[in-house]
Amino acid sequence: MCGSPDKQQMDLEPLREIDLVSYLSSLGYEPVRVRRQDYWYLSPLRIERTASFRVDRIRNRWKDWGDGQSGGFIDFAMKFYGWTFPEFLKNFSEQYHRPVVAHRLPKGETNDTSPLVEIISERPLTSIALLRYLDHRCIPRKLAFRFCREVKYRMNGSSYYAIGFKNDRAGYELRNPYFKSSTTPKTVTTFDNGSDTLFVVEGFFDFLSLLTVFENELIDKVNFLILNSLSFFEGAREFMEKHRHVNLFLDWDKSGRSVTEYACSLAGCYGDSSDLYAGFKDFNKWLIENSKIK
């Protein structure tokens, strides 16, 4: 038997009161700027470069000035997930409507401790926000499903979600549209497929970009080293120099060029393969721009 309208109304009230700012944080969206009670975001409902999505935290209402849409929490959830109202009632389970309230220090107090990232849980990638972020970075979801996880983490008292890429000591590199960090222990990630050829990249988005372009030629056929930080280059030399060919796909910035030149001076096994994306900071930037052309 269906509940009465009064009962349904009573059940929706707690949902209407969910803090939009905290909920957006749980999805991986952080404000670009805050002015009094107004929190401005890059719209989570569409791709944009200038923040035009405003949340009035006192009224707990949002407005997307880019297309004129507005509403409260339920309206946002329906638009974000593409649900009708009956679908909202059916699908809005506990995992979606329990955001952690953002921790705010009393006025005049400061927090002198550095942010510590604590992993709460990990699972296969399911978050729509994270899947959209992969689409924005032009990474096929099937590759991300194979190599990445959805990680829920806590930092400074609040919980968030990110794409997690595991290293060789079971730590994670974490990425979402507004956050780039890692957990301890931090180290490199290696994939040993028994090849005498090694491809070396700085970050996992460059690794996934390589596979996006050359999947059939590379996946399971060459070895990979994802440094996760250039600081691990020296420590990874023993592993790299076991290979006959070490192809370097490092960034086109001062640090990346310096390490590439240093490596090529060490031994004949090293080779600079960055000409493929010359003119772009890294392989993923090249992939994104070339995908726009197609």
mmCIF file of C-alpha atoms in Angstrom:
data_model
loop_
_atom_site.group_PDB
_atom_site.id
_atom_site.type_symbol
_atom_site.label_atom_id
_atom_site.label_comp_id
_atom_site.label_asym_id
_atom_site.label_seq_id
_atom_site.Cartn_x
_atom_site.Cartn_y
_atom_site.Cartn_z
ATOM 1 C CA MET A 1 0.000 0.000 0.000
ATOM 2 C CA CYS A 2 1.339 3.436 -0.914
ATOM 3 C CA GLY A 3 2.058 5.825 1.939
ATOM 4 C CA SER A 4 -0.118 8.839 2.435
ATOM 5 C CA PRO A 5 0.990 12.211 1.000
ATOM 6 C CA ASP A 6 1.632 13.482 4.533
ATOM 7 C CA LYS A 7 3.919 10.516 5.279
ATOM 8 C CA GLN A 8 5.781 11.007 1.981
ATOM 9 C CA GLN A 9 6.215 14.704 2.743
ATOM 10 C CA MET A 10 7.590 13.902 6.189
ATOM 11 C CA ASP A 11 10.103 11.434 4.735
ATOM 12 C CA LEU A 12 11.399 14.015 2.241
ATOM 13 C CA GLU A 13 12.068 16.726 4.784
ATOM 14 C CA PRO A 14 15.411 15.280 5.993
ATOM 15 C CA LEU A 15 16.527 15.051 2.358
ATOM 16 C CA ARG A 16 15.667 18.675 1.681
ATOM 17 C CA GLU A 17 17.828 19.660 4.656
ATOM 18 C CA ILE A 18 20.976 17.898 3.445
ATOM 19 C CA ASP A 19 23.750 20.477 3.219
ATOM 20 C CA LEU A 20 24.517 20.993 -0.472
ATOM 21 C CA VAL A 21 28.082 22.173 0.158
ATOM 22 C CA SER A 22 28.943 19.023 2.117
ATOM 23 C CA TYR A 23 27.171 16.824 -0.406
ATOM 24 C CA LEU A 24 29.077 18.356 -3.314
ATOM 25 C CA SER A 25 32.307 17.716 -1.379
ATOM 26 C CA SER A 26 31.330 14.067 -0.982
ATOM 27 C CA LEU A 27 31.056 13.904 -4.788
ATOM 28 C CA GLY A 28 34.486 15.467 -5.243
ATOM 29 C CA TYR A 29 33.374 19.033 -6.031
ATOM 30 C CA GLU A 30 34.964 21.881 -4.065
ATOM 31 C CA PRO A 31 34.158 25.601 -4.404
ATOM 32 C CA VAL A 32 36.349 27.757 -6.599
ATOM 33 C CA ARG A 33 35.605 30.734 -4.353
ATOM 34 C CA VAL A 34 33.495 31.579 -1.323
ATOM 35 C CA ARG A 35 31.881 34.953 -0.684
ATOM 36 C CA ARG A 36 30.002 35.058 2.609
ATOM 37 C CA GLN A 37 27.219 32.459 2.269
ATOM 38 C CA ASP A 38 27.724 32.035 -1.511
ATOM 39 C CA TYR A 39 29.835 29.067 -2.680
ATOM 40 C CA TRP A 40 30.798 29.141 -6.380
ATOM 41 C CA TYR A 41 31.645 25.976 -8.341
ATOM 42 C CA LEU A 42 32.436 24.821 -11.817
ATOM 43 C CA SER A 43 29.049 23.389 -12.653
ATOM 44 C CA PRO A 44 28.698 19.686 -11.782
ATOM 45 C CA LEU A 45 25.841 19.525 -14.307
ATOM 46 C CA ARG A 46 27.898 20.420 -17.384
ATOM 47 C CA ILE A 47 31.482 21.176 -18.455
ATOM 48 C CA GLU A 48 32.592 24.794 -18.088
ATOM 49 C CA ARG A 49 35.771 26.784 -17.431
ATOM 50 C CA THR A 50 34.309 29.687 -15.423
ATOM 51 C CA ALA A 51 32.509 28.955 -12.170
ATOM 52 C CA SER A 52 28.826 29.823 -12.576
ATOM 53 C CA PHE A 53 27.191 27.329 -10.216
ATOM 54 C CA ARG A 54 26.271 29.024 -6.914
ATOM 55 C CA VAL A 55 25.115 27.510 -3.649
ATOM 56 C CA ASP A 56 23.535 29.802 -1.086
ATOM 57 C CA ARG A 57 24.500 27.871 2.028
ATOM 58 C CA ILE A 58 22.117 29.710 4.363
ATOM 59 C CA ARG A 59 19.085 28.963 2.194
ATOM 60 C CA ASN A 60 20.588 25.643 0.990
ATOM 61 C CA ARG A 61 19.626 26.494 -2.579
ATOM 62 C CA TRP A 62 21.613 26.321 -5.803
ATOM 63 C CA LYS A 63 21.500 28.116 -9.123
ATOM 64 C CA ASP A 64 23.403 27.371 -12.323
ATOM 65 C CA TRP A 65 23.755 30.805 -13.910
ATOM 66 C CA GLY A 66 25.044 29.226 -17.108
ATOM 67 C CA ASP A 67 21.688 27.702 -18.039
ATOM 68 C CA GLY A 68 19.271 29.223 -15.500
ATOM 69 C CA GLN A 69 18.445 26.026 -13.599
ATOM 70 C CA SER A 70 17.958 26.256 -9.837
ATOM 71 C CA GLY A 71 16.442 24.449 -6.883
ATOM 72 C CA GLY A 72 17.099 22.626 -3.652
ATOM 73 C CA PHE A 73 18.811 19.369 -2.818
ATOM 74 C CA ILE A 74 16.226 17.062 -4.394
ATOM 75 C CA ASP A 75 16.205 19.072 -7.629
ATOM 76 C CA PHE A 76 19.987 18.860 -7.775
ATOM 77 C CA ALA A 77 20.074 15.102 -7.188
ATOM 78 C CA MET A 78 17.472 14.489 -9.896
ATOM 79 C CA LYS A 79 19.364 16.594 -12.454
ATOM 80 C CA PHE A 80 22.811 15.270 -11.498
ATOM 81 C CA TYR A 81 21.804 11.602 -11.755
ATOM 82 C CA GLY A 82 19.268 12.125 -14.559
ATOM 83 C CA TRP A 83 16.384 10.731 -12.477
ATOM 84 C CA THR A 84 12.662 11.394 -12.549
ATOM 85 C CA PHE A 85 11.056 12.006 -9.165
ATOM 86 C CA PRO A 86 9.859 8.374 -8.831
ATOM 87 C CA GLU A 87 13.382 7.226 -9.719
ATOM 88 C CA PHE A 88 14.772 9.550 -7.055
ATOM 89 C CA LEU A 89 12.496 7.996 -4.432
ATOM 90 C CA LYS A 90 13.501 4.506 -5.557
ATOM 91 C CA ASN A 91 17.245 5.008 -6.049
ATOM 92 C CA PHE A 92 18.318 7.520 -3.448
ATOM 93 C CA SER A 93 19.717 4.957 -1.067
ATOM 94 C CA GLU A 94 21.732 5.498 2.090
ATOM 95 C CA GLN A 95 25.070 5.619 0.260
ATOM 96 C CA TYR A 96 23.980 8.821 -1.490
ATOM 97 C CA HIS A 97 22.238 10.722 1.263
ATOM 98 C CA ARG A 98 24.702 10.573 4.126
ATOM 99 C CA PRO A 99 27.270 13.283 3.359
ATOM 100 C CA VAL A 100 29.717 14.203 6.070
ATOM 101 C CA VAL A 101 29.104 17.687 7.425
ATOM 102 C CA ALA A 102 32.048 19.919 6.554
ATOM 103 C CA HIS A 103 34.257 20.682 9.536
ATOM 104 C CA ARG A 104 34.620 24.400 10.193
ATOM 105 C CA LEU A 105 36.860 25.786 12.916
ATOM 106 C CA PRO A 106 35.437 28.440 15.236
ATOM 107 C CA LYS A 107 36.377 31.978 14.262
ATOM 108 C CA GLY A 108 39.887 32.881 15.321
ATOM 109 C CA GLU A 109 41.130 29.302 15.574
ATOM 110 C CA THR A 110 43.638 27.723 13.212
ATOM 111 C CA ASN A 111 44.484 24.174 12.381
ATOM 112 C CA ASP A 112 48.256 23.725 12.475
ATOM 113 C CA THR A 113 48.270 20.054 11.559
ATOM 114 C CA SER A 114 48.989 19.068 7.976
ATOM 115 C CA PRO A 115 46.201 17.274 6.105
ATOM 116 C CA LEU A 116 46.301 13.499 6.567
ATOM 117 C CA VAL A 117 44.537 11.315 4.046
ATOM 118 C CA GLU A 118 42.855 8.272 5.548
ATOM 119 C CA ILE A 119 41.360 5.582 3.320
ATOM 120 C CA ILE A 120 37.876 4.597 4.458
ATOM 121 C CA SER A 121 36.934 2.141 1.718
ATOM 122 C CA GLU A 122 37.521 1.256 -1.914
ATOM 123 C CA ARG A 123 35.317 -0.343 -4.564
ATOM 124 C CA PRO A 124 34.899 -0.505 -8.367
ATOM 125 C CA LEU A 125 34.323 2.851 -10.024
ATOM 126 C CA THR A 126 30.634 3.771 -9.877
ATOM 127 C CA SER A 127 30.444 7.482 -9.000
ATOM 128 C CA ILE A 128 28.887 9.458 -11.830
ATOM 129 C CA ALA A 129 31.047 12.461 -10.955
ATOM 130 C CA LEU A 130 34.248 10.407 -11.234
ATOM 131 C CA LEU A 131 33.134 8.718 -14.442
ATOM 132 C CA ARG A 132 32.415 12.128 -15.936
ATOM 133 C CA TYR A 133 35.884 13.239 -14.865
ATOM 134 C CA LEU A 134 37.394 10.275 -16.741
ATOM 135 C CA ASP A 135 35.360 11.260 -19.801
ATOM 136 C CA HIS A 136 36.718 14.807 -19.499
ATOM 137 C CA ARG A 137 40.275 13.412 -19.414
ATOM 138 C CA CYS A 138 39.428 11.266 -22.487
ATOM 139 C CA ILE A 139 40.147 7.972 -20.716
ATOM 140 C CA PRO A 140 37.920 5.047 -21.755
ATOM 141 C CA ARG A 141 36.025 3.720 -18.797
ATOM 142 C CA LYS A 142 36.992 0.113 -19.558
ATOM 143 C CA LEU A 143 40.663 0.981 -18.976
ATOM 144 C CA ALA A 144 39.884 2.831 -15.771
ATOM 145 C CA PHE A 145 37.793 -0.103 -14.529
ATOM 146 C CA ARG A 146 40.792 -2.406 -15.052
ATOM 147 C CA PHE A 147 43.464 -0.271 -13.380
ATOM 148 C CA CYS A 148 41.671 2.062 -10.956
ATOM 149 C CA ARG A 149 39.321 1.947 -8.003
ATOM 150 C CA GLU A 150 36.861 4.333 -6.418
ATOM 151 C CA VAL A 151 38.349 5.344 -3.086
ATOM 152 C CA LYS A 152 36.481 6.984 -0.224
ATOM 153 C CA TYR A 153 38.890 8.912 1.970
ATOM 154 C CA ARG A 154 38.793 11.220 4.961
ATOM 155 C CA MET A 155 40.782 14.438 5.245
ATOM 156 C CA ASN A 156 40.455 17.149 7.891
ATOM 157 C CA GLY A 157 37.285 15.574 9.247
ATOM 158 C CA SER A 158 35.422 15.377 5.935
ATOM 159 C CA SER A 159 34.861 12.437 3.585
ATOM 160 C CA TYR A 160 35.366 12.512 -0.185
ATOM 161 C CA TYR A 161 35.573 10.232 -3.225
ATOM 162 C CA ALA A 162 38.421 9.989 -5.728
ATOM 163 C CA ILE A 163 39.814 7.816 -8.482
ATOM 164 C CA GLY A 164 42.447 5.659 -6.824
ATOM 165 C CA PHE A 165 45.497 4.154 -8.529
ATOM 166 C CA LYS A 166 47.426 1.689 -6.400
ATOM 167 C CA ASN A 167 51.200 1.663 -6.110
ATOM 168 C CA ASP A 168 53.512 -1.276 -5.420
ATOM 169 C CA ARG A 169 53.181 -0.859 -1.637
ATOM 170 C CA ALA A 170 49.361 -0.649 -1.642
ATOM 171 C CA GLY A 171 49.231 3.133 -1.266
ATOM 172 C CA TYR A 172 47.009 5.161 -3.582
ATOM 173 C CA GLU A 173 47.377 8.084 -5.929
ATOM 174 C CA LEU A 174 44.099 10.009 -5.620
ATOM 175 C CA ARG A 175 42.483 12.230 -8.237
ATOM 176 C CA ASN A 176 39.140 13.945 -8.648
ATOM 177 C CA PRO A 177 38.313 17.178 -10.507
ATOM 178 C CA TYR A 178 39.509 19.335 -7.596
ATOM 179 C CA PHE A 179 41.950 17.190 -5.654
ATOM 180 C CA LYS A 180 45.339 15.657 -6.316
ATOM 181 C CA SER A 181 47.086 13.783 -3.542
ATOM 182 C CA SER A 182 48.279 10.391 -2.380
ATOM 183 C CA THR A 183 48.279 8.147 0.649
ATOM 184 C CA THR A 184 51.178 6.573 2.460
ATOM 185 C CA PRO A 185 53.171 4.566 1.703
ATOM 186 C CA LYS A 186 53.931 6.381 -1.546
ATOM 187 C CA THR A 187 56.088 4.741 -4.195
ATOM 188 C CA VAL A 188 56.117 3.702 -7.852
ATOM 189 C CA THR A 189 53.702 1.404 -9.678
ATOM 190 C CA THR A 190 55.113 -1.305 -11.952
ATOM 191 C CA PHE A 191 53.564 -3.733 -14.415
ATOM 192 C CA ASP A 192 55.930 -6.531 -15.411
ATOM 193 C CA ASN A 193 54.739 -8.429 -18.479
ATOM 194 C CA GLY A 194 58.067 -10.159 -19.058
ATOM 195 C CA SER A 195 59.186 -7.759 -21.784
ATOM 196 C CA ASP A 196 62.648 -6.304 -22.349
ATOM 197 C CA THR A 197 60.998 -2.961 -23.224
ATOM 198 C CA LEU A 198 59.871 -0.583 -20.496
ATOM 199 C CA PHE A 199 57.656 2.496 -20.843
ATOM 200 C CA VAL A 200 58.129 5.117 -18.116
ATOM 201 C CA VAL A 201 55.586 7.857 -17.306
ATOM 202 C CA GLU A 202 55.204 10.312 -14.427
ATOM 203 C CA GLY A 203 51.539 9.812 -13.521
ATOM 204 C CA PHE A 204 48.782 7.291 -13.991
ATOM 205 C CA PHE A 205 46.715 9.505 -16.301
ATOM 206 C CA ASP A 206 49.662 9.450 -18.720
ATOM 207 C CA PHE A 207 49.786 5.662 -18.366
ATOM 208 C CA LEU A 208 46.084 5.399 -19.153
ATOM 209 C CA SER A 209 46.530 7.865 -22.036
ATOM 210 C CA LEU A 210 49.233 5.682 -23.581
ATOM 211 C CA LEU A 211 46.941 2.680 -23.401
ATOM 212 C CA THR A 212 44.072 4.737 -24.836
ATOM 213 C CA VAL A 213 46.119 5.466 -27.962
ATOM 214 C CA PHE A 214 48.144 2.253 -28.266
ATOM 215 C CA GLU A 215 46.171 -0.341 -26.305
ATOM 216 C CA ASN A 216 46.484 -3.255 -28.717
ATOM 217 C CA GLU A 217 50.197 -2.625 -29.280
ATOM 218 C CA LEU A 218 51.107 -2.138 -25.617
ATOM 219 C CA ILE A 219 48.794 -3.679 -23.068
ATOM 220 C CA ASP A 220 50.270 -6.929 -21.701
ATOM 221 C CA LYS A 221 53.121 -6.659 -24.266
ATOM 222 C CA VAL A 222 55.560 -4.200 -22.682
ATOM 223 C CA ASN A 223 56.461 -3.387 -19.106
ATOM 224 C CA PHE A 224 55.377 -0.150 -17.437
ATOM 225 C CA LEU A 225 56.756 2.047 -14.687
ATOM 226 C CA ILE A 226 54.564 4.835 -13.315
ATOM 227 C CA LEU A 227 56.832 6.981 -11.143
ATOM 228 C CA ASN A 228 54.002 8.745 -9.278
ATOM 229 C CA SER A 229 56.691 11.345 -8.505
ATOM 230 C CA LEU A 230 59.952 12.238 -10.256
ATOM 231 C CA SER A 231 61.641 11.920 -6.872
ATOM 232 C CA PHE A 232 61.445 8.134 -7.254
ATOM 233 C CA PHE A 233 63.473 8.094 -10.488
ATOM 234 C CA GLU A 234 66.840 7.381 -8.893
ATOM 235 C CA GLY A 235 65.445 4.625 -6.692
ATOM 236 C CA ALA A 236 63.810 2.988 -9.719
ATOM 237 C CA ARG A 237 66.994 2.828 -11.803
ATOM 238 C CA GLU A 238 67.780 -0.778 -10.871
ATOM 239 C CA PHE A 239 64.394 -1.880 -12.187
ATOM 240 C CA MET A 240 64.644 0.330 -15.293
ATOM 241 C CA GLU A 241 68.157 -0.738 -16.255
ATOM 242 C CA LYS A 242 67.206 -4.416 -16.315
ATOM 243 C CA HIS A 243 65.494 -3.617 -19.620
ATOM 244 C CA ARG A 244 67.102 -3.348 -23.033
ATOM 245 C CA HIS A 245 64.889 -0.416 -24.032
ATOM 246 C CA VAL A 246 63.568 2.229 -21.625
ATOM 247 C CA ASN A 247 61.218 4.650 -23.363
ATOM 248 C CA LEU A 248 60.699 7.846 -21.370
ATOM 249 C CA PHE A 249 57.361 9.658 -21.651
ATOM 250 C CA LEU A 250 58.001 12.372 -19.060
ATOM 251 C CA ASP A 251 56.424 15.830 -18.907
ATOM 252 C CA TRP A 252 57.460 18.739 -21.088
ATOM 253 C CA ASP A 253 58.266 20.965 -18.128
ATOM 254 C CA LYS A 254 61.577 21.925 -16.565
ATOM 255 C CA SER A 255 61.646 18.964 -14.170
ATOM 256 C CA GLY A 256 60.565 16.421 -16.758
ATOM 257 C CA ARG A 257 63.083 17.614 -19.334
ATOM 258 C CA SER A 258 65.866 17.657 -16.746
ATOM 259 C CA VAL A 259 65.235 14.063 -15.676
ATOM 260 C CA THR A 260 64.944 12.922 -19.307
ATOM 261 C CA GLU A 261 68.283 14.495 -20.211
ATOM 262 C CA TYR A 262 69.887 13.035 -17.085
ATOM 263 C CA ALA A 263 68.582 9.532 -17.851
ATOM 264 C CA CYS A 264 69.793 9.616 -21.447
ATOM 265 C CA SER A 265 73.279 10.501 -20.192
ATOM 266 C CA LEU A 266 73.382 7.444 -17.944
ATOM 267 C CA ALA A 267 73.113 4.531 -20.356
ATOM 268 C CA GLY A 268 72.187 3.628 -23.902
ATOM 269 C CA CYS A 269 69.019 1.834 -22.821
ATOM 270 C CA TYR A 270 67.246 5.143 -22.153
ATOM 271 C CA GLY A 271 65.413 6.942 -24.924
ATOM 272 C CA ASP A 272 63.321 10.109 -25.071
ATOM 273 C CA SER A 273 59.864 9.338 -26.512
ATOM 274 C CA SER A 274 58.256 12.666 -25.616
ATOM 275 C CA ASP A 275 58.355 14.021 -29.196
ATOM 276 C CA LEU A 276 54.963 12.387 -29.685
ATOM 277 C CA TYR A 277 53.303 15.072 -27.528
ATOM 278 C CA ALA A 278 55.755 17.947 -28.075
ATOM 279 C CA GLY A 279 54.057 21.270 -27.464
ATOM 280 C CA PHE A 280 51.907 19.870 -24.647
ATOM 281 C CA LYS A 281 52.733 19.533 -20.970
ATOM 282 C CA ASP A 282 52.125 15.796 -20.895
ATOM 283 C CA PHE A 283 50.617 12.891 -22.804
ATOM 284 C CA ASN A 284 47.150 13.367 -21.340
ATOM 285 C CA LYS A 285 47.021 17.040 -22.343
ATOM 286 C CA TRP A 286 47.938 15.977 -25.886
ATOM 287 C CA LEU A 287 45.224 13.297 -25.852
ATOM 288 C CA ILE A 288 42.554 15.747 -24.695
ATOM 289 C CA GLU A 289 43.394 18.337 -27.339
ATOM 290 C CA ASN A 290 43.576 15.781 -30.155
ATOM 291 C CA SER A 291 40.270 14.266 -29.090
ATOM 292 C CA LYS A 292 38.647 17.674 -29.514
ATOM 293 C CA ILE A 293 39.848 17.816 -33.122
ATOM 294 C CA LYS A 294 38.276 14.506 -34.088
#
